[in-house]
PDB file of C-alpha atoms in Angstrom:
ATOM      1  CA  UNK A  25      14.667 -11.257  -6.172  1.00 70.00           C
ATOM      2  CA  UNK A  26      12.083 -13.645  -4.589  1.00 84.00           C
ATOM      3  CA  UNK A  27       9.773 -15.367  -6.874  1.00 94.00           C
ATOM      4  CA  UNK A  28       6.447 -14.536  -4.779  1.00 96.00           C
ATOM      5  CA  UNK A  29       4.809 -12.307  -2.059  1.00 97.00           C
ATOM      6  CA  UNK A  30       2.106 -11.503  -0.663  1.00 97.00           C
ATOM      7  CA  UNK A  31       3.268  -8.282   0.839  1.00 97.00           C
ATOM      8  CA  UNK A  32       0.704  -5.458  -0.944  1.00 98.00           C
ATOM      9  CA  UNK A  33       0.463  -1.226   0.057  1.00 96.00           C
ATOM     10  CA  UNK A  34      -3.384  -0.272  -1.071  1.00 94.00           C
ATOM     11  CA  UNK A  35      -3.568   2.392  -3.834  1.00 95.00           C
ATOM     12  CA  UNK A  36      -6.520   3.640  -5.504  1.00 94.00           C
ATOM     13  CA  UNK A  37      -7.178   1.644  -8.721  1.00 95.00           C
ATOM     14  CA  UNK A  38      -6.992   4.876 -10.812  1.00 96.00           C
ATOM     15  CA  UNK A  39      -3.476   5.114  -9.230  1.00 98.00           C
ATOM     16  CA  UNK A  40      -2.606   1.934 -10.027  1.00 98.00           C
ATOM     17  CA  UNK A  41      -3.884   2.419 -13.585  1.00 98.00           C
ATOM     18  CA  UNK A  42      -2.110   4.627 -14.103  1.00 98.00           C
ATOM     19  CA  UNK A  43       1.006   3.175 -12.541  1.00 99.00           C
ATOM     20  CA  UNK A  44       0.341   0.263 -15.364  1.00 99.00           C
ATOM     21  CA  UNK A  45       0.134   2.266 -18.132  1.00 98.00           C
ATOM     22  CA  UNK A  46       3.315   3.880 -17.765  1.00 98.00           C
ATOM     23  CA  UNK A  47       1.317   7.453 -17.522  1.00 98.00           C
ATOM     24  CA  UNK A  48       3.290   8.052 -13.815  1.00 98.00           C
ATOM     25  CA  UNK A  49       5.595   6.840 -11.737  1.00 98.00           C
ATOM     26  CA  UNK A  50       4.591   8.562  -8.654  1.00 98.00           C
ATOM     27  CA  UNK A  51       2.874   8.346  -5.665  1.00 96.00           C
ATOM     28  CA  UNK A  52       2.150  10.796  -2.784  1.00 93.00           C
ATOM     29  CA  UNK A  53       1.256   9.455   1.111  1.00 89.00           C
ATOM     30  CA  UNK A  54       0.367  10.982   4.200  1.00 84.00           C
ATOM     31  CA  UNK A  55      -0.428   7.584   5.353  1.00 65.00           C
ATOM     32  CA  UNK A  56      -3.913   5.743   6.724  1.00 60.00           C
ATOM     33  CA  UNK A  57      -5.973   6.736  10.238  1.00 60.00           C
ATOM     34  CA  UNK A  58      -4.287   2.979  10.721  1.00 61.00           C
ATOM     35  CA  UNK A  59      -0.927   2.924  10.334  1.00 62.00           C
ATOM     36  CA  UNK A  60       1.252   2.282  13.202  1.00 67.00           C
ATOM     37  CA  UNK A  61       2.197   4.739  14.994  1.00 66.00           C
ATOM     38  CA  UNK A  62      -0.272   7.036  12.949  1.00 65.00           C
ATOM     39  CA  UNK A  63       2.517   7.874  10.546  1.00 71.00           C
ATOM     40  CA  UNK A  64       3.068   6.436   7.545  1.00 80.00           C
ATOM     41  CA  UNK A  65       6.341   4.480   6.622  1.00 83.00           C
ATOM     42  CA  UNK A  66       7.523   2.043   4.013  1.00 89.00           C
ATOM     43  CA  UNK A  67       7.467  -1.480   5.535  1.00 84.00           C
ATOM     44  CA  UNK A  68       8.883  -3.038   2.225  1.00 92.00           C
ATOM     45  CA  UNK A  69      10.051  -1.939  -1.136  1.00 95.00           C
ATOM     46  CA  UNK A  70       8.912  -4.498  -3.270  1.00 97.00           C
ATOM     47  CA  UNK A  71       5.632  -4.961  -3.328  1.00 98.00           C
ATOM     48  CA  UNK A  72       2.044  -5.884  -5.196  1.00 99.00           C
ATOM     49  CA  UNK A  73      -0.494  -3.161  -6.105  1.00 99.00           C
ATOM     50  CA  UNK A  74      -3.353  -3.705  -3.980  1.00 97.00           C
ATOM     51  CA  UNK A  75      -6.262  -1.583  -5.882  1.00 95.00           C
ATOM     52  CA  UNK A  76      -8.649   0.048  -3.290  1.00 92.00           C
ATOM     53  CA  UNK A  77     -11.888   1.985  -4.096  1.00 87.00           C
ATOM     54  CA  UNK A  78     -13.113   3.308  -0.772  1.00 81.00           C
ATOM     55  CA  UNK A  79     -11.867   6.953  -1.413  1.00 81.00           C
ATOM     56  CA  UNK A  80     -11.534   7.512  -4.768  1.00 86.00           C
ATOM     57  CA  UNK A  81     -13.055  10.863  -5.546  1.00 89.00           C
ATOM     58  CA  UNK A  82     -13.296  12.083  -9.317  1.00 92.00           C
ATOM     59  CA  UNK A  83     -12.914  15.475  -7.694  1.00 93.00           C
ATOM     60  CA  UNK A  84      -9.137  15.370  -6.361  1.00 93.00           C
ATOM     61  CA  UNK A  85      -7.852  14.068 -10.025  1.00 96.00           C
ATOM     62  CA  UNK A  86      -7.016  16.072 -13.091  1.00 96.00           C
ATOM     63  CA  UNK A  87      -9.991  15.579 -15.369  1.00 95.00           C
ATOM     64  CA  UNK A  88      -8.594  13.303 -17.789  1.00 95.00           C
ATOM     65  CA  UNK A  89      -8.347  10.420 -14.865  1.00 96.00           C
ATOM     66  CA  UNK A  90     -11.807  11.732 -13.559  1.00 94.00           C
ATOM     67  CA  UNK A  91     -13.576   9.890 -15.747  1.00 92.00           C
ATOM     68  CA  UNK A  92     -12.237   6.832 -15.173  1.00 92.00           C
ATOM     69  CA  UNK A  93     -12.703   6.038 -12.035  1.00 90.00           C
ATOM     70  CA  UNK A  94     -15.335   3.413 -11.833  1.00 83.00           C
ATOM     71  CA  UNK A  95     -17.504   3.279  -8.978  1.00 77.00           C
ATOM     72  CA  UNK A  96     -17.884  -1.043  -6.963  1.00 73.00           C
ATOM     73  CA  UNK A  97     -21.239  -2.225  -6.363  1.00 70.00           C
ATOM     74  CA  UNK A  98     -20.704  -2.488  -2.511  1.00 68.00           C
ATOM     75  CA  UNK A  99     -19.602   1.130  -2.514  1.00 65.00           C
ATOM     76  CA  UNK A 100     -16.526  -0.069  -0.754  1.00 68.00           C
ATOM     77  CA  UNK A 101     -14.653  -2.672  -2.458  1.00 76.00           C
ATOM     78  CA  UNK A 102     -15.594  -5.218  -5.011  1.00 82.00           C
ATOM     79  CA  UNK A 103     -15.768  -9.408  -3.498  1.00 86.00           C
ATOM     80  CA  UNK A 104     -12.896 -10.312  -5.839  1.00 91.00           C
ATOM     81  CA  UNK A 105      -9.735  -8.085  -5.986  1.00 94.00           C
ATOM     82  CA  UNK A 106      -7.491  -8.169  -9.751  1.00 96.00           C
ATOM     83  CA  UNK A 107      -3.998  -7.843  -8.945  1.00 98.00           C
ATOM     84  CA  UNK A 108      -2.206  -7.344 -11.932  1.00 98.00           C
ATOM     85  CA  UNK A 109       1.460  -5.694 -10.770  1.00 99.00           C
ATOM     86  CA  UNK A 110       4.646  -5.518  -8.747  1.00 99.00           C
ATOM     87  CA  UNK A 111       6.746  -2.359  -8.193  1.00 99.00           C
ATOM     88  CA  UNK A 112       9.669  -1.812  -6.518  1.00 98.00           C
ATOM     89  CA  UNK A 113      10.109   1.591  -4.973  1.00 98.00           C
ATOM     90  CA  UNK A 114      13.444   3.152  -5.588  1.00 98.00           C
ATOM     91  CA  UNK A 115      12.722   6.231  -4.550  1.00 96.00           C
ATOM     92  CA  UNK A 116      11.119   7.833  -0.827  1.00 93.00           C
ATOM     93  CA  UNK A 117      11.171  11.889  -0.887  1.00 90.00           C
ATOM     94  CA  UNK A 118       9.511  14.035   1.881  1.00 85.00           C
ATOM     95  CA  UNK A 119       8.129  17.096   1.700  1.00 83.00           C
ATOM     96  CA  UNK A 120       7.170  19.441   4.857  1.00 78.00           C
ATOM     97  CA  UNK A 121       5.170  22.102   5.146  1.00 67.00           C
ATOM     98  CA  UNK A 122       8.020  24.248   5.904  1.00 62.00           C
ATOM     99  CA  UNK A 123       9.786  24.005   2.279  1.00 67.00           C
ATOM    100  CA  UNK A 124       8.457  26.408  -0.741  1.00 69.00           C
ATOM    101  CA  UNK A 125       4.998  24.926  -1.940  1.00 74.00           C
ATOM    102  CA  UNK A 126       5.937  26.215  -5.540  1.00 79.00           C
ATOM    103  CA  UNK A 127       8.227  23.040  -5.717  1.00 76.00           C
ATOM    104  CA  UNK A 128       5.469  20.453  -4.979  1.00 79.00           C
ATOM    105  CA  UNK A 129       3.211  22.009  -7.585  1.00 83.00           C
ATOM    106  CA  UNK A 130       5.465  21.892 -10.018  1.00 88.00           C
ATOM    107  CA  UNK A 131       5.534  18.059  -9.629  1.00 91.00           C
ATOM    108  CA  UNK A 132       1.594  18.684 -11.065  1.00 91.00           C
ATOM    109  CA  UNK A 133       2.365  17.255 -14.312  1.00 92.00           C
ATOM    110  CA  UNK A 134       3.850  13.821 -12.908  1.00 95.00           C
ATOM    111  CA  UNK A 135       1.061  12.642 -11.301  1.00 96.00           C
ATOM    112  CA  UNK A 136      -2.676  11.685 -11.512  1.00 97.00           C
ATOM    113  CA  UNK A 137      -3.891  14.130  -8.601  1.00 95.00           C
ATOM    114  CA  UNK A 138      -5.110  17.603  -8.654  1.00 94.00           C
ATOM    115  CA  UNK A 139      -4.218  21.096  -7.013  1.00 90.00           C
ATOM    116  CA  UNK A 140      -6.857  20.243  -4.410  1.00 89.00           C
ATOM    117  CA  UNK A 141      -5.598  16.703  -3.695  1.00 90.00           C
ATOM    118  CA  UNK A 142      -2.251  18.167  -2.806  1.00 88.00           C
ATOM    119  CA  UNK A 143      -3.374  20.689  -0.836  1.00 85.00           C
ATOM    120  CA  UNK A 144      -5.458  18.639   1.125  1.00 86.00           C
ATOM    121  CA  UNK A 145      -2.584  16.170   1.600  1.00 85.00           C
ATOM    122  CA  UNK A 146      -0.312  18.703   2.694  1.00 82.00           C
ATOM    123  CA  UNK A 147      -3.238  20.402   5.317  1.00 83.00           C
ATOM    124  CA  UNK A 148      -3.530  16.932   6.683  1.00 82.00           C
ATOM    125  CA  UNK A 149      -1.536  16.234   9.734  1.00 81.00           C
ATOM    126  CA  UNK A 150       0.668  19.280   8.664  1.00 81.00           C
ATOM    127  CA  UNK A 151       3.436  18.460  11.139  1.00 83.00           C
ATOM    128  CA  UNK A 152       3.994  14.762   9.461  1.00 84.00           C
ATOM    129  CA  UNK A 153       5.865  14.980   5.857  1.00 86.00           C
ATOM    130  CA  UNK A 154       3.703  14.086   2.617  1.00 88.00           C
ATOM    131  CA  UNK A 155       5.825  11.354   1.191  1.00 90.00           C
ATOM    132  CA  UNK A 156       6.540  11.144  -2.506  1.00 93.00           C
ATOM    133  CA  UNK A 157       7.249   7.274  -3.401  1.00 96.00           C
ATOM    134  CA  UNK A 158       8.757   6.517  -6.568  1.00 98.00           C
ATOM    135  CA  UNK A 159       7.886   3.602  -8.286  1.00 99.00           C
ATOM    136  CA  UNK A 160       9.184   1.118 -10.942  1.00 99.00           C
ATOM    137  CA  UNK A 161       6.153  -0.748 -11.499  1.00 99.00           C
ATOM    138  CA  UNK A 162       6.011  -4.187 -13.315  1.00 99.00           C
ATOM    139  CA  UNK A 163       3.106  -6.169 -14.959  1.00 98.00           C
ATOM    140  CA  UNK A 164       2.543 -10.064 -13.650  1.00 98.00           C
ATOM    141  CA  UNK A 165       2.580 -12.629 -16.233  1.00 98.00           C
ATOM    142  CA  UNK A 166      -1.276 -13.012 -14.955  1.00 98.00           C
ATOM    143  CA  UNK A 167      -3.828 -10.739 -13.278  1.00 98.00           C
ATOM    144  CA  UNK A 168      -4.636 -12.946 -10.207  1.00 98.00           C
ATOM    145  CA  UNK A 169      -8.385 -12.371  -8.938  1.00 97.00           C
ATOM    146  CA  UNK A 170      -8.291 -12.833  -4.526  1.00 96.00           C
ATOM    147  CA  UNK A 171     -11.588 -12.688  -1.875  1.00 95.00           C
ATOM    148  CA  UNK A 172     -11.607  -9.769  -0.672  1.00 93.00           C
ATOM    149  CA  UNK A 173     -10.976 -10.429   3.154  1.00 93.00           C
ATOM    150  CA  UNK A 174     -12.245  -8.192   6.081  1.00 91.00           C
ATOM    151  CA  UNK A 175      -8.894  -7.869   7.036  1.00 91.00           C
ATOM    152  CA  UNK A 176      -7.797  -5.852   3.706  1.00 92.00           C
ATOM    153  CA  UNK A 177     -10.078  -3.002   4.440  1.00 87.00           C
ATOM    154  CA  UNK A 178      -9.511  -0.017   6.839  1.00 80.00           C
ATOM    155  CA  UNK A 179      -7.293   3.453   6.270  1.00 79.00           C
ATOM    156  CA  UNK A 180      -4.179   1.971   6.224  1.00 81.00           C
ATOM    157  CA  UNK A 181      -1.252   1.171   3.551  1.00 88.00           C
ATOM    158  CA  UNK A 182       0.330  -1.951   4.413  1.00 90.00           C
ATOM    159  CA  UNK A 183      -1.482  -5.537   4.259  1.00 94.00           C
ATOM    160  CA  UNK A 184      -0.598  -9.086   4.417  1.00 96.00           C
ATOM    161  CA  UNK A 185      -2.480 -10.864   1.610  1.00 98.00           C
ATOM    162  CA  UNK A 186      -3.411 -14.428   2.803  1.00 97.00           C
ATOM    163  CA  UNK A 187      -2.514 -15.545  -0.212  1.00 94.00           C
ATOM    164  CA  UNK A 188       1.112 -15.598  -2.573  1.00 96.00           C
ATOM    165  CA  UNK A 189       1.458 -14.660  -5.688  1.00 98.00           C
ATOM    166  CA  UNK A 190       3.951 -15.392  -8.249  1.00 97.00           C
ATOM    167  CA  UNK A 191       6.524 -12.890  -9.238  1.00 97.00           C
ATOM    168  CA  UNK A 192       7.707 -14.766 -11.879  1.00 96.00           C
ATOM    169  CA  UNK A 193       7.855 -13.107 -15.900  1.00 97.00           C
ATOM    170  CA  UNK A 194       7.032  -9.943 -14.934  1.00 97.00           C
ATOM    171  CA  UNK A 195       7.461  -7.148 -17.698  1.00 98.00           C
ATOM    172  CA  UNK A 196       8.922  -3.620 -16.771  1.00 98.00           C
ATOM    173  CA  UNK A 197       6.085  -1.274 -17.516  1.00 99.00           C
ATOM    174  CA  UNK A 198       8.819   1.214 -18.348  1.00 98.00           C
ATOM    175  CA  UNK A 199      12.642   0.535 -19.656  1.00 98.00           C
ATOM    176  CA  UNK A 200      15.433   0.915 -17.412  1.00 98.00           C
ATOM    177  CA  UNK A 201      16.489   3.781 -18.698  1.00 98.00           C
ATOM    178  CA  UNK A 202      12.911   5.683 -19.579  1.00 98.00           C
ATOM    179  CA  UNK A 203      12.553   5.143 -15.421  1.00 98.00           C
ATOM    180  CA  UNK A 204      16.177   6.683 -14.574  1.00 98.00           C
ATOM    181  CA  UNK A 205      15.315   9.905 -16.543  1.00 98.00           C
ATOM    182  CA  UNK A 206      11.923  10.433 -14.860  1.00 97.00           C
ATOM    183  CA  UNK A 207      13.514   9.667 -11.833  1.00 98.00           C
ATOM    184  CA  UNK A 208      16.182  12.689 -12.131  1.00 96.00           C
ATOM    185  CA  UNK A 209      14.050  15.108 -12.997  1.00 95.00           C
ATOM    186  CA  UNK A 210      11.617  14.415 -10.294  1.00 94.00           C
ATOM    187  CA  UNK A 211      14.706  14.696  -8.068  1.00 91.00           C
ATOM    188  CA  UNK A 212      15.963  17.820  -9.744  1.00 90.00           C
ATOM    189  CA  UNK A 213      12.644  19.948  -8.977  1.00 88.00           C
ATOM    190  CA  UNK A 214      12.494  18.777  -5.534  1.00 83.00           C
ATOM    191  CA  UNK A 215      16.475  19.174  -4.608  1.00 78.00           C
ATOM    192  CA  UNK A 216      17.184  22.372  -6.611  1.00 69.00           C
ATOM    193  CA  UNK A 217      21.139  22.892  -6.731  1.00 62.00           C
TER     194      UNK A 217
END
């Protein structure tokens, strides 16, 4: 594994939170107005947790993450940007429109979102999958505070950061094995035998 990066996909902090704390290991993407192409796709697997604030909304999480979303003075995003993880993504699932929505919603309890978050992500540009990216998410030895650069913003996943950062001593959030099992049963309500 390389010892830095500065390859990031943009999250919302709550996600990312969350992601830290062990509480999930999932993510769901329909992908930004600005991805190339205008779908999304995963331009690398190992990556840093970019925390974005633009469109968090209390309103598409379950209540207990509600109240912890904390609102940046600029509205947008703060002048200095925390990053504070690595994760690898092991796992990329997609879900159309066409398969049995029952199966998403069961995935209700494995995430931070809401009914109304999913929905909406499955309504939005209903002919492209949502994608379901699994994560094993690490903590850096140091929380590393960047500028925030114009070039970080916009609705898109993927950015450059102009800086590296070290990947070196990071601590699994979750064990090996703790990961695996999560992993299988995600797999197990989405491929049914």
């Amino acid at each position: 594994m390389e010892t830095v990066t500065n390859y990031a996909l943009k999250e919302w902090d709550i996600a990312i939170q969350a992601l830290e704390m062990g509480e999930t290991i999932m993510l769901l993407r329909k992908g930004g107005i600005r991805e190339q192409g205008g779908k999304f796709k995963v331009d690398h697997d190992k990556i840093l947790l970019y925390p974005t604030f633009e469109h968090q909304k209390p309103t598409l999480l379950k209540p207990e993450y509600a109240n912890l979303v904390q609102p940046v003075a600029s509205g947008w995003h703060p002048e200095t940007v925390k990053i504070s993880s690595f994760a690898e993504i092991t796992n990329i699932l997609s879900w159309n429109n066409a398969q049995d929505e029952s199966l998403i919603n069961s995935l209700i309890k494995y995430h931070i979102w809401n009914q109304a978050f999913v929905r909406d992500r499955l309504q939005f540009e209903p002919d492209q999958p949502l994608y379901i990216l699994l994560l094993r998410t690490y903590k850096l030895e140091k929380v590393y505070n960047i500028a925030y650069h114009p070039s970080y913003g916009g609705c898109r996943s993927w950015i450059d950061l102009k800086e590296t950062i070290s990947l070196e001593n990071m601590v699994p959030i979750l064990m090996q094995e703790d990961y695996d099992q999560q992993v299988s049963t995600i797999d197990q309500i989405l491929q049914p035998s």
